[in-house]
Amino acid sequence: MRKVKEPPLTQDEEIILREQGGYVGNLRSGWKLGHLYLTNKRLFLFQPAGIIFETPLSNITNVTIEERNFVFRRKNTICISYKQMETGRTSKVWIIMANLETWRKKIYGMALLKIDEETVDRVAAELNGESREILWYLWQKGHATIDELAAVVAAPTHMDILLKIRKIINPT
């Protein structure tokens, strides 16, 4: 088995998802295969010769699922709308890989899902007291260990916290 050459990353750039796949930039060209990478800063397709497509996450304007011809069948693809770095014009690319839904959710969450204090306030209004405290603690800190969250609401066990997150906070 051949080791895959890793792409160049910028300082403080971390790989979030990596998978074999392909992309097509316009419907007249063919699919280009390689390794798709989603980092905390950009989405790109890498081949041994180098990066053949990339866009910063901040340039992504929409993420949808669309059927496209791939080999001799129609398959679901992720359609990425983005602003071109050079011109600022909106373009589209279609990407395909095995774990399509995982990628769609992650790209959407990292590029388009903007959560502000007003949104957190609306969600918190629908929660009970302890769940609200957990949500606000996470919003203010950005992250927390299960021990920290248990201390915030004086929960007797970690399971109490996990159940509040799973059954109350996440559905809301």
Short mmCIF file of N, CA, C and O in Angstrom, two decimals, residues 123 127 131 135 138 162-172:
data_model
loop_
_atom_site.label_atom_id
_atom_site.label_comp_id
_atom_site.label_asym_id
_atom_site.label_seq_id
_atom_site.Cartn_x
_atom_site.Cartn_y
_atom_site.Cartn_z
N VAL A 123 -32.61 29.95 22.08
CA VAL A 123 -32.57 28.53 22.44
C VAL A 123 -32.65 28.38 23.96
O VAL A 123 -33.40 27.54 24.48
N LEU A 127 -35.22 26.17 27.32
CA LEU A 127 -34.62 25.13 28.16
C LEU A 127 -35.00 25.32 29.63
O LEU A 127 -35.34 26.41 30.06
N SER A 131 -30.20 23.05 32.16
CA SER A 131 -29.81 22.97 30.74
C SER A 131 -29.41 24.35 30.23
O SER A 131 -28.47 24.49 29.45
N LEU A 135 -25.79 25.45 28.63
CA LEU A 135 -25.69 26.12 27.33
C LEU A 135 -24.91 27.43 27.43
O LEU A 135 -24.01 27.69 26.63
N LEU A 138 -21.20 26.86 27.98
CA LEU A 138 -20.53 26.46 26.73
C LEU A 138 -20.39 27.64 25.77
O LEU A 138 -19.37 27.80 25.11
N LEU A 162 -24.71 14.24 30.39
CA LEU A 162 -24.85 13.68 29.04
C LEU A 162 -26.32 13.55 28.64
O LEU A 162 -26.68 13.83 27.49
N LEU A 163 -27.16 13.15 29.56
CA LEU A 163 -28.58 13.03 29.26
C LEU A 163 -29.23 14.39 29.01
O LEU A 163 -30.08 14.52 28.13
N LYS A 164 -28.84 15.40 29.79
CA LYS A 164 -29.37 16.75 29.55
C LYS A 164 -28.98 17.24 28.15
O LYS A 164 -29.80 17.82 27.44
N ILE A 165 -27.75 17.00 27.78
CA ILE A 165 -27.29 17.43 26.45
C ILE A 165 -28.04 16.66 25.36
O ILE A 165 -28.56 17.25 24.42
N ARG A 166 -28.12 15.35 25.52
CA ARG A 166 -28.74 14.52 24.49
C ARG A 166 -30.25 14.69 24.38
O ARG A 166 -30.80 14.77 23.29
N LYS A 167 -30.92 14.75 25.52
CA LYS A 167 -32.39 14.73 25.49
C LYS A 167 -33.05 16.09 25.58
O LYS A 167 -34.22 16.24 25.23
N ILE A 168 -32.32 17.10 26.05
CA ILE A 168 -32.94 18.41 26.21
C ILE A 168 -32.28 19.47 25.31
O ILE A 168 -32.94 20.12 24.51
N ILE A 169 -30.97 19.64 25.44
CA ILE A 169 -30.28 20.72 24.72
C ILE A 169 -30.21 20.45 23.22
O ILE A 169 -30.61 21.30 22.43
N ASN A 170 -29.69 19.30 22.82
CA ASN A 170 -29.55 19.01 21.39
C ASN A 170 -30.87 19.08 20.62
O ASN A 170 -30.93 19.70 19.57
N PRO A 171 -31.96 18.45 21.09
CA PRO A 171 -33.21 18.55 20.34
C PRO A 171 -33.72 19.99 20.19
O PRO A 171 -34.29 20.37 19.19
N THR A 172 -33.50 20.81 21.23
CA THR A 172 -33.95 22.20 21.19
C THR A 172 -33.15 22.97 20.17
O THR A 172 -33.68 23.73 19.38
#
